[in-house]
PDB file of C-alpha atoms in Angstrom:
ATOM      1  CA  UNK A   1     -98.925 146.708  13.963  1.00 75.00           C
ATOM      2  CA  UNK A   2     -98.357 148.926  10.830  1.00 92.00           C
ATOM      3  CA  UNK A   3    -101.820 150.623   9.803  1.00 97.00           C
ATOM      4  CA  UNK A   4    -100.222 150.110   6.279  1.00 97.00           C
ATOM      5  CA  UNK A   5     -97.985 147.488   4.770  1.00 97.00           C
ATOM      6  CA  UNK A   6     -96.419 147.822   0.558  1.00 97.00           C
ATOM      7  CA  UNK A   7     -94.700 144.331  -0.472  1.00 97.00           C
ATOM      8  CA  UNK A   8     -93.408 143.446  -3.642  1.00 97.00           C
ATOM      9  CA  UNK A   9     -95.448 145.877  -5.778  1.00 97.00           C
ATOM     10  CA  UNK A  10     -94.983 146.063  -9.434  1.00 97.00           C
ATOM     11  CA  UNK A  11     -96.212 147.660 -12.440  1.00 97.00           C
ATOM     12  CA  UNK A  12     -95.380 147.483 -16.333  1.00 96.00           C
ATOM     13  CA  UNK A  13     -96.663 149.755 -19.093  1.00 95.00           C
ATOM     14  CA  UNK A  14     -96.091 147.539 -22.098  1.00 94.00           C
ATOM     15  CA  UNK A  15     -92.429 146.649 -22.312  1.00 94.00           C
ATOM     16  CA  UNK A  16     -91.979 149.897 -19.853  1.00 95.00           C
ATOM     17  CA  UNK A  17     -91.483 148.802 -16.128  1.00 95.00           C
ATOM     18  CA  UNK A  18     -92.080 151.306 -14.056  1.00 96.00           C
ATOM     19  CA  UNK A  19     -92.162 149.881 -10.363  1.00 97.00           C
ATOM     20  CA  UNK A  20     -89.941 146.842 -10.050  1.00 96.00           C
ATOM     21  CA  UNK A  21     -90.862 145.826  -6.354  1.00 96.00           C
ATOM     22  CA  UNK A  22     -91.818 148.364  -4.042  1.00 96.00           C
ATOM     23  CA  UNK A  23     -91.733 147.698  -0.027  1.00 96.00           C
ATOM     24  CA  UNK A  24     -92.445 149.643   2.708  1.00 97.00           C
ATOM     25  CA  UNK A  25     -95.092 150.431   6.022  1.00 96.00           C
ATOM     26  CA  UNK A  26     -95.714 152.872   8.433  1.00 96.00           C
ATOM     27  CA  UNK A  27     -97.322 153.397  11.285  1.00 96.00           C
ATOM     28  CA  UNK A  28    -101.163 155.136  12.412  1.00 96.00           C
ATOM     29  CA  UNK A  29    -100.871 159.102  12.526  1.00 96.00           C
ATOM     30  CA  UNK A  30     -97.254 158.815  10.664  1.00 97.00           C
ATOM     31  CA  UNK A  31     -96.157 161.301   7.781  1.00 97.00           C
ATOM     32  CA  UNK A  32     -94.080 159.637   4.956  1.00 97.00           C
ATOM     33  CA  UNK A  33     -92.408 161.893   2.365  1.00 97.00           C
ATOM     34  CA  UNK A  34     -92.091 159.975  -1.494  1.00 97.00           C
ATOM     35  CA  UNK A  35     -89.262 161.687  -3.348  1.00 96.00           C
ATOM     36  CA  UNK A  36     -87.047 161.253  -6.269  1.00 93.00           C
ATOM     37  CA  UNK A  37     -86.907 162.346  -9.508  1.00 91.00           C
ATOM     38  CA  UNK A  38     -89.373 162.386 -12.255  1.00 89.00           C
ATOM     39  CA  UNK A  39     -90.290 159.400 -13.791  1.00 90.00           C
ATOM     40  CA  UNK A  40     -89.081 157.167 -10.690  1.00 93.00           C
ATOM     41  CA  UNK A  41     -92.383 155.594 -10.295  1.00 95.00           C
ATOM     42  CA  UNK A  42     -93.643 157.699  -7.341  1.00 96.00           C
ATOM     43  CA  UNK A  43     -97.193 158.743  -8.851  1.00 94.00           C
ATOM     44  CA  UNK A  44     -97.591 155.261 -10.263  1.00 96.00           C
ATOM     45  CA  UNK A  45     -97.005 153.811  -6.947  1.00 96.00           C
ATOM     46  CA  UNK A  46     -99.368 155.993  -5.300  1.00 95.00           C
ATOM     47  CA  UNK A  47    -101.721 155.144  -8.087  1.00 94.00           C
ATOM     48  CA  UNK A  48    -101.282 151.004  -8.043  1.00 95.00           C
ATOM     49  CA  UNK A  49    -102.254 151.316  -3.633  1.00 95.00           C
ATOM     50  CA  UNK A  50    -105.440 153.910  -4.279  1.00 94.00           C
ATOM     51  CA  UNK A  51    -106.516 150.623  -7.098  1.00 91.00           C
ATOM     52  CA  UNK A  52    -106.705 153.800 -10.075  1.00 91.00           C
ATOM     53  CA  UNK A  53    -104.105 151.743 -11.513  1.00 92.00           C
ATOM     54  CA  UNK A  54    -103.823 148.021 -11.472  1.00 91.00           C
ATOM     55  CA  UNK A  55    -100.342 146.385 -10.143  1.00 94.00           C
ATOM     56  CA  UNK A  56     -98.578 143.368 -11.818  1.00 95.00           C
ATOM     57  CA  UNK A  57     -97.615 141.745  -9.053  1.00 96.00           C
ATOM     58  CA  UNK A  58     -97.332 142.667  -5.096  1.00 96.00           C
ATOM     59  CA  UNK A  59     -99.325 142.747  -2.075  1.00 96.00           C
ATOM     60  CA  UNK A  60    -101.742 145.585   0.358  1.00 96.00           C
ATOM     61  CA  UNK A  61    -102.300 145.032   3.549  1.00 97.00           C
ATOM     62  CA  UNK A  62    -104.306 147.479   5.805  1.00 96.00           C
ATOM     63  CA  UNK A  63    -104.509 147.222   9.608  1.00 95.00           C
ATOM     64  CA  UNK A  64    -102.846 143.755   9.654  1.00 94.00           C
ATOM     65  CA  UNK A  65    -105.161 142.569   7.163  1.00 94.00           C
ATOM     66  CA  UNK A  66    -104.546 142.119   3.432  1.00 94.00           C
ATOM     67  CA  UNK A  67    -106.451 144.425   1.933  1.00 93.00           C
ATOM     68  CA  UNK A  68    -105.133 143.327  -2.318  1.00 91.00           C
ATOM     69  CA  UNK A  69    -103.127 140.532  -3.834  1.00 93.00           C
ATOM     70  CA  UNK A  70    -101.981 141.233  -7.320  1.00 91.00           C
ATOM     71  CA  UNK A  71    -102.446 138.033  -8.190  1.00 87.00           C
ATOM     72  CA  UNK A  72    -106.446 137.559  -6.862  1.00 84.00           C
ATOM     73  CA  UNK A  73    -107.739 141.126  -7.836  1.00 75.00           C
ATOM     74  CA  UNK A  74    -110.206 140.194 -11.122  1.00 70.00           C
ATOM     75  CA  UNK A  75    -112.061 138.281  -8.705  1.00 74.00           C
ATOM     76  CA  UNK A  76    -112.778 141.129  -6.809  1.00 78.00           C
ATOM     77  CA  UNK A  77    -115.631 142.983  -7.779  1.00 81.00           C
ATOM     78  CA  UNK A  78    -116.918 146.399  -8.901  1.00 80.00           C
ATOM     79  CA  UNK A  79    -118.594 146.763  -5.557  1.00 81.00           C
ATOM     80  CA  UNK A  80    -115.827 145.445  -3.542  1.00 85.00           C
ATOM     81  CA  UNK A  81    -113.247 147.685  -5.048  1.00 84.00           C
ATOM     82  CA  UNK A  82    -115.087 150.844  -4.162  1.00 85.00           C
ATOM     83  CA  UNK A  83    -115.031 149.546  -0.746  1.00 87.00           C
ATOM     84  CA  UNK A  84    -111.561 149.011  -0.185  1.00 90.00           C
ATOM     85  CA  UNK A  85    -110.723 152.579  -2.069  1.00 92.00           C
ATOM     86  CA  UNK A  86    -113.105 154.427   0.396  1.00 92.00           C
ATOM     87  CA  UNK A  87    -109.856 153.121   2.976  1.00 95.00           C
ATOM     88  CA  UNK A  88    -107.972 155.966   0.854  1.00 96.00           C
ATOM     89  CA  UNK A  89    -108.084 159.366   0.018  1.00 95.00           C
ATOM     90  CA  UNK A  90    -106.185 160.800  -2.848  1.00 93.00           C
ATOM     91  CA  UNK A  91    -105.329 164.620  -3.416  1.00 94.00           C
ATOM     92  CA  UNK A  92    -104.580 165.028  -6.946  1.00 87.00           C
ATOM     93  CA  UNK A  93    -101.863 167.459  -8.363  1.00 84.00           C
ATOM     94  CA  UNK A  94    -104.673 169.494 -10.485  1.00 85.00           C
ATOM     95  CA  UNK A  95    -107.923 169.475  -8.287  1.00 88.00           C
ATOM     96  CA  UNK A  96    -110.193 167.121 -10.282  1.00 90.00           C
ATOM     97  CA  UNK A  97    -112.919 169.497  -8.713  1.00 95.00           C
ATOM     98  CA  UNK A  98    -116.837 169.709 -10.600  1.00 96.00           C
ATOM     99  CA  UNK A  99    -116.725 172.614 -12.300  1.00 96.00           C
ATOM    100  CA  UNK A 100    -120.961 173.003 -11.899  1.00 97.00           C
ATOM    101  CA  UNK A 101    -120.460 172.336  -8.099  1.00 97.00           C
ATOM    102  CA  UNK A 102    -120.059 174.914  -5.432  1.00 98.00           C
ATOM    103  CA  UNK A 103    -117.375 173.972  -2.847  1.00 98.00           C
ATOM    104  CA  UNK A 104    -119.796 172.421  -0.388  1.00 98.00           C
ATOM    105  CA  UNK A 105    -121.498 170.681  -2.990  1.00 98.00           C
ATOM    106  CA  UNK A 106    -118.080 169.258  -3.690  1.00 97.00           C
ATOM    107  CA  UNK A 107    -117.162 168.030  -0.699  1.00 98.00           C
ATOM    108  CA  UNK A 108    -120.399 166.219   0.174  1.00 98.00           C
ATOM    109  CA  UNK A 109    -120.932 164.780  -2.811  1.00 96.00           C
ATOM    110  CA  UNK A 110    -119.642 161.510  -2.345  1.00 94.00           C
ATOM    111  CA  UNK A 111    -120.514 161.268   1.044  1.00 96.00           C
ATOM    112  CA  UNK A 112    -124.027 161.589   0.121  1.00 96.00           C
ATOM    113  CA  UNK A 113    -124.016 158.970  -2.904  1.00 93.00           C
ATOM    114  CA  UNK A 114    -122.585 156.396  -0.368  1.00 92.00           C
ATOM    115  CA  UNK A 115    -125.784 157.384   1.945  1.00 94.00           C
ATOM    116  CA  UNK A 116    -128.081 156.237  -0.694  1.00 93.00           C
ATOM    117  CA  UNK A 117    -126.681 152.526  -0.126  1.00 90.00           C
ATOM    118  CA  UNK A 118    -127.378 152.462   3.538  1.00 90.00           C
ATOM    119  CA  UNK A 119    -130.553 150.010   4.114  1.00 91.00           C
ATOM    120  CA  UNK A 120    -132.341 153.134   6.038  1.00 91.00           C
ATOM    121  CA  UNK A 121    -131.554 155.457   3.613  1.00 91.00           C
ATOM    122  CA  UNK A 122    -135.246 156.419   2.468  1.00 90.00           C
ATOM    123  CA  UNK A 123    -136.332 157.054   6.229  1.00 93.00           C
ATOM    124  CA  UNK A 124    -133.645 158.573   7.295  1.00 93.00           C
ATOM    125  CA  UNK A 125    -132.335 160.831   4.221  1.00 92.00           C
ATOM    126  CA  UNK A 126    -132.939 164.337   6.163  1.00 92.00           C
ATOM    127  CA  UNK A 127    -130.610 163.630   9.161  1.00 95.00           C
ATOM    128  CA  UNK A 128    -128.105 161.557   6.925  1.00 95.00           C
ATOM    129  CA  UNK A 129    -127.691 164.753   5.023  1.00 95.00           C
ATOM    130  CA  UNK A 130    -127.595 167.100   7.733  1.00 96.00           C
ATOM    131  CA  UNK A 131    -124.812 164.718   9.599  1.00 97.00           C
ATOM    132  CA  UNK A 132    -123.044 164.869   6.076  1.00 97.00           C
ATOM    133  CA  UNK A 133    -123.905 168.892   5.600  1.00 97.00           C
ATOM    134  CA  UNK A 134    -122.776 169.365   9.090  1.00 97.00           C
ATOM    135  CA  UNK A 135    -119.345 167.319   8.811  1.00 97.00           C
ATOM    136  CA  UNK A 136    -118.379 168.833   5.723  1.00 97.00           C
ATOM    137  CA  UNK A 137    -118.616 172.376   6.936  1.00 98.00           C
ATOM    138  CA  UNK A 138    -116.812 171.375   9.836  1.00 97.00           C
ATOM    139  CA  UNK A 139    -113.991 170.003   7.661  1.00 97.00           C
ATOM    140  CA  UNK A 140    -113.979 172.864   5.077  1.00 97.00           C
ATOM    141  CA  UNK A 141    -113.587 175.694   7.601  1.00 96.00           C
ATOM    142  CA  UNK A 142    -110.613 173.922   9.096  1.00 95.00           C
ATOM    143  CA  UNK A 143    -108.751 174.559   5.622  1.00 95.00           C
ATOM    144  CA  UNK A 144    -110.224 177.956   5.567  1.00 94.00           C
ATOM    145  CA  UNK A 145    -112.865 178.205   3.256  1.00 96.00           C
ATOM    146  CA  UNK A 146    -115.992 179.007   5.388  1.00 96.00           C
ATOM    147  CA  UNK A 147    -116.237 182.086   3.253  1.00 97.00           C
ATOM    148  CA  UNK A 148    -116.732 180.217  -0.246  1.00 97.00           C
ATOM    149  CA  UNK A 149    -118.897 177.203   0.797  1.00 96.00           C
ATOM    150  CA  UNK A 150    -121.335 178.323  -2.086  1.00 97.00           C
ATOM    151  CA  UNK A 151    -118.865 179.410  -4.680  1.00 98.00           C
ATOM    152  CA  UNK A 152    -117.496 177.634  -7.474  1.00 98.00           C
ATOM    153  CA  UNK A 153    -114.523 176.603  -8.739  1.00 97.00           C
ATOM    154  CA  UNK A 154    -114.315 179.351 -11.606  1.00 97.00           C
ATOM    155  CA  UNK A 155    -113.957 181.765  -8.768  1.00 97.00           C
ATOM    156  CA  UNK A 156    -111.290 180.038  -6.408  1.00 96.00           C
ATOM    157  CA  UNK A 157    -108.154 180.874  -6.501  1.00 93.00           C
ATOM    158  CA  UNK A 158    -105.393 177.532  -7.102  1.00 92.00           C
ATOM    159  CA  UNK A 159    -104.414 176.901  -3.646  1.00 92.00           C
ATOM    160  CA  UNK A 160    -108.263 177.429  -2.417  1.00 94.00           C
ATOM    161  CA  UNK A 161    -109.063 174.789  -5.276  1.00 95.00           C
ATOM    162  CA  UNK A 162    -106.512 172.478  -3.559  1.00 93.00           C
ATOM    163  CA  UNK A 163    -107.940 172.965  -0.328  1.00 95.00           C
ATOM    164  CA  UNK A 164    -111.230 172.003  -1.287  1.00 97.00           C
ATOM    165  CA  UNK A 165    -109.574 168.807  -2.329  1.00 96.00           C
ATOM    166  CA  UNK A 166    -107.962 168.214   0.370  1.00 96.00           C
ATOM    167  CA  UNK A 167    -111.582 168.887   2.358  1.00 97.00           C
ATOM    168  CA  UNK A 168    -113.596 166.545  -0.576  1.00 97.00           C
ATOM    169  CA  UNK A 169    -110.791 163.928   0.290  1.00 96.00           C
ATOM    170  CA  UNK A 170    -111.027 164.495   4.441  1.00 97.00           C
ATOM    171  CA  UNK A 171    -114.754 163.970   4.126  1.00 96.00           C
ATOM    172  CA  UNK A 172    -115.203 160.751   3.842  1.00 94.00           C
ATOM    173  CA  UNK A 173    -112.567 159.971   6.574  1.00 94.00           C
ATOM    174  CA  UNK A 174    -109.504 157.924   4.932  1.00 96.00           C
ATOM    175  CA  UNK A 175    -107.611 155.399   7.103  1.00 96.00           C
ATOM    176  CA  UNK A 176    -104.792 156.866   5.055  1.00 97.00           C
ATOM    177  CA  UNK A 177    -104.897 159.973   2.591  1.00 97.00           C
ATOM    178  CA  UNK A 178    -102.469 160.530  -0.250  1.00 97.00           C
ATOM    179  CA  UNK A 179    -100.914 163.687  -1.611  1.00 95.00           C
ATOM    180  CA  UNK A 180     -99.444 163.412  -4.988  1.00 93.00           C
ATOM    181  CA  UNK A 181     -97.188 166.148  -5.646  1.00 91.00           C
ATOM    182  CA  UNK A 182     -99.896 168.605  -4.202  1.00 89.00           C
ATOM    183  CA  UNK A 183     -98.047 171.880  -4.947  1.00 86.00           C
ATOM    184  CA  UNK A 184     -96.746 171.285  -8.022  1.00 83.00           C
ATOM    185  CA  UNK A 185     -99.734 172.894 -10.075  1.00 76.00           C
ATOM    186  CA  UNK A 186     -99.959 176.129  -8.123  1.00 82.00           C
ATOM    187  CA  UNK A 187     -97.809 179.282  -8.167  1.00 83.00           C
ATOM    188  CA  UNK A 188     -94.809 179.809  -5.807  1.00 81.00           C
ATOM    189  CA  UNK A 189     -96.797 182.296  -3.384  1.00 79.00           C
ATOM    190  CA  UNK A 190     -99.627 179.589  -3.102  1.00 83.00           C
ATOM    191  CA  UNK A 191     -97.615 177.175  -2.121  1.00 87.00           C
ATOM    192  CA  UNK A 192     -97.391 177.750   1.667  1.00 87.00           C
ATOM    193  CA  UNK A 193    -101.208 177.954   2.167  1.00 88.00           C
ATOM    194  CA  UNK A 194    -100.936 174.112   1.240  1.00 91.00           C
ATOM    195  CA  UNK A 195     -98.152 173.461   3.008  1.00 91.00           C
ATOM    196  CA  UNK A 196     -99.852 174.864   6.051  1.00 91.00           C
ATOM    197  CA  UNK A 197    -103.044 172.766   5.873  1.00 93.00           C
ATOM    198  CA  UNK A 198    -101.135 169.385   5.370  1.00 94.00           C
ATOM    199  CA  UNK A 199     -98.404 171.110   8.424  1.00 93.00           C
ATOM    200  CA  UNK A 200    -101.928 171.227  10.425  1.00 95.00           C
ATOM    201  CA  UNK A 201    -102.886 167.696   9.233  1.00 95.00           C
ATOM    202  CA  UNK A 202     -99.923 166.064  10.109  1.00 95.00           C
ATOM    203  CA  UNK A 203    -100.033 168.054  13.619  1.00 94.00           C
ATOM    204  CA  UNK A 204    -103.438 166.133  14.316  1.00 95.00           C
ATOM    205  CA  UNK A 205    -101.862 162.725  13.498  1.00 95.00           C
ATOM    206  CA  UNK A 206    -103.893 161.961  10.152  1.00 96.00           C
ATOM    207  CA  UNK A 207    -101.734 159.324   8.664  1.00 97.00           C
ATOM    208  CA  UNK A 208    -100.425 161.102   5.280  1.00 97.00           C
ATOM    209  CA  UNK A 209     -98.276 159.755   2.054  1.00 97.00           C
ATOM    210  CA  UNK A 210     -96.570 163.034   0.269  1.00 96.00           C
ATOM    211  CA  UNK A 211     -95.065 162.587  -2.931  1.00 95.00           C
ATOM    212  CA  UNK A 212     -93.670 166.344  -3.311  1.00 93.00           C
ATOM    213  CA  UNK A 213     -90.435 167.442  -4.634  1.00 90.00           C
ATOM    214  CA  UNK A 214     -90.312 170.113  -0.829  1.00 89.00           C
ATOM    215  CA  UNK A 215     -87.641 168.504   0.068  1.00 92.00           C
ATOM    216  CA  UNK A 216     -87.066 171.083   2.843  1.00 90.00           C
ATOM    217  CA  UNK A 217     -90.958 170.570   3.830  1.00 92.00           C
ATOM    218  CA  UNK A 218     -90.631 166.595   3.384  1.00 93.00           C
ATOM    219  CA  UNK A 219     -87.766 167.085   6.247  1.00 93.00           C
ATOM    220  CA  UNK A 220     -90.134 169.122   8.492  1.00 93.00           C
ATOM    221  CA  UNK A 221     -93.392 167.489   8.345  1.00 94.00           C
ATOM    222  CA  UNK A 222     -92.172 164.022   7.990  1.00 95.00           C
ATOM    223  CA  UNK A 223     -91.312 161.092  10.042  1.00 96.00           C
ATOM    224  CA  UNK A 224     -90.160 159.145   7.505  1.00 97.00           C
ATOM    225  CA  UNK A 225     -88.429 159.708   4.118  1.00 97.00           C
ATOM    226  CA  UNK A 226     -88.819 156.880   1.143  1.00 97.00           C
ATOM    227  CA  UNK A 227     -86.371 157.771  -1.799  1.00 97.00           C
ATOM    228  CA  UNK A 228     -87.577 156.546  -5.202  1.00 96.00           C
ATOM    229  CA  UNK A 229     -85.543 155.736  -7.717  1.00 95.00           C
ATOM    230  CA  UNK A 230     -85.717 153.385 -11.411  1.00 93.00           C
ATOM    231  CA  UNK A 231     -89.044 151.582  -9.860  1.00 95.00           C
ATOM    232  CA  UNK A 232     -87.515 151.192  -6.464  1.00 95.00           C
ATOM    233  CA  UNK A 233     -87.130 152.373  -3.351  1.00 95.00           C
ATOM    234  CA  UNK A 234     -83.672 152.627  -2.722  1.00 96.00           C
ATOM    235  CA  UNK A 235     -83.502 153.783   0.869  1.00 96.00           C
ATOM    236  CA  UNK A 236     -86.106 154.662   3.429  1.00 96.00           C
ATOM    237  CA  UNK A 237     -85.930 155.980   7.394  1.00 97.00           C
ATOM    238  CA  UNK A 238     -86.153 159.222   8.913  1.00 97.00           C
ATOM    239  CA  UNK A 239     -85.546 162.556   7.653  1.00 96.00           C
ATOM    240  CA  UNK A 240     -82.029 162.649   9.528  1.00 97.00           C
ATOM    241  CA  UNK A 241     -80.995 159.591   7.968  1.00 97.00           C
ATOM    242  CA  UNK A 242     -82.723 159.903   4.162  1.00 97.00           C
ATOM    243  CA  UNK A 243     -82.107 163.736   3.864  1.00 95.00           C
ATOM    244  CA  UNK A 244     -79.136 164.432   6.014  1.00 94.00           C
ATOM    245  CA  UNK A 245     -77.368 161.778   6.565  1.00 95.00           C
ATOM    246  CA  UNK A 246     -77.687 159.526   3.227  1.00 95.00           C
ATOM    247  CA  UNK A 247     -76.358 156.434   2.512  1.00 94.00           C
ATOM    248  CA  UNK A 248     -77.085 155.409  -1.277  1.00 94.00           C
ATOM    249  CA  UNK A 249     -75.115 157.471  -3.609  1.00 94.00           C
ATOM    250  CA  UNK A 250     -77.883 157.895  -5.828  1.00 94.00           C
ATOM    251  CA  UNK A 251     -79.669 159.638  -2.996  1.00 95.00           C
ATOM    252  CA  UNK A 252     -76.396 161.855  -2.253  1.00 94.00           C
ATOM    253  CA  UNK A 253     -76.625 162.960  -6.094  1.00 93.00           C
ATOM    254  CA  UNK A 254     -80.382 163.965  -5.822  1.00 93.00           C
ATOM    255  CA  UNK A 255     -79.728 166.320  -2.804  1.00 91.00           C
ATOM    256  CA  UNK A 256     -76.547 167.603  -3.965  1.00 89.00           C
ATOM    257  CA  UNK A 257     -78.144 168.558  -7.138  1.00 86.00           C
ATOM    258  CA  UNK A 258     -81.152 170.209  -5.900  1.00 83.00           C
ATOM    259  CA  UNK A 259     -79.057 172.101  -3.542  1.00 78.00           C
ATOM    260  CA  UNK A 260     -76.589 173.510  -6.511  1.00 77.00           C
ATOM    261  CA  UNK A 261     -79.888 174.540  -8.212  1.00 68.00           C
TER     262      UNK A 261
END
């Protein structure tokens, strides 16, 4: 059973349509790679399944179970939303870290506002902190950052921003956590440190979506490849297949154009 099934999602802006029927799945602990050019609807998509955007038409579903249909989602409520979003993490391309936060505060921030809601919260707030406290520390050294758990984001570096993002995102444990073009906003010699963590991610089966423009990284890390192109995606399998061995011409173009650059 796929952990994560895409069917027939669309999205307009206006008179502007921007995903014209996206489908796809993969499996638990699998790595897919989103590529394509700019403006081929590869942020939007990632956008529509985390519910920051709202899709036209199309439908979710999450462990065999349909998580959103287009069609049904103003009946869902405020309360119900945030629930199915905690199923996803999302790792933005410029941090969205608070700026009056140290990195620790950060990261178990939202952890500790979903606390409040548990019924035993008031009796049991000193060990539901320390569990959270605890986790988070746990997570933030395995990107690296044990030494700036009480600094801020003024004095982090861009890739150790991104890695506390990735850590704020790990924390509250994602069925499935997004990347969306994480590299892009960092300089060249910062991009392997990110690289690295999501290399080490991927080695420890965390089921990942990568929309990154590495298309020698999407080959390594990957398991599968999903090329994007006008709204659609216009081939998908392995890296052998997508990156190697393409069949679409519009695919052959990409590569072959990146590769005279």
């Amino acid at each position: 059973m796929s952990i994560l099934e895409v069917r027939g999602l669309k999205k307009s802006f206006g008179k502007t349509n921007v995903l014209k029927g996206v489908d796809f799945s993969m499996e638990e602990g699998e790595v897919l790679s989103v590529i394509g050019s700019s403006g081929s609807g590869k942020t939007t998509m990632l956008r529509c399944i985390n519910f920051l955007e709202t899709a036209d038409s199309g439908k979710i579903f999450l462990d065999g179970e349909l998580l959103l249909d287009a069609a049904d989602q103003k009946k869902i409520s405020a309360a119900e939303m945030r629930k199915k979003q905690l199923n996803f993490g999302l790792v933005f391309q410029d941090f969205n870290l608070f700026p009056q936060y140290s990195v620790l505060e950060n990261v178990t921030l939202a952890p500790r506002l979903l606390a409040r809601e548990k019924p035993d919260f008031k009796t049991h707030r000193h060990e539901l902190y320390e569990e959270i406290d605890k986790n988070a520390k746990a997570i933030i050294d395995s990107v690296g950052l044990t030494d700036k758990l009480n600094c801020y984001p003024c004095m982090l570096s861009g890739g150790q921003k991104q890695r506390v993002s990735i850590a704020r995102a790990l924390a509250l444990k994602p069925r499935v956590l997004f990347f969306d073009e994480p590299t892009s906003a960092l300089d060249p010699e910062l991009t392997g440190e990110i690289l690295k963590v999501i290399r080490s991610l991927a080695a420890e089966k965390i089921t990942m979506i990568i929309v990154t423009h590495e298309i020698d990284f999407a080959e390594s890390v990957s398991d599968k490849i999903l090329f994007m192109a006008d709204g659609v995606a216009i081939e998908q399998g392995t890296p052998e297949e997508v990156i190697r061995n393409p069949k679409n011409d519009r695919v052959r173009a990409f590569l072959q154009k990146l590769q005279d650059n």
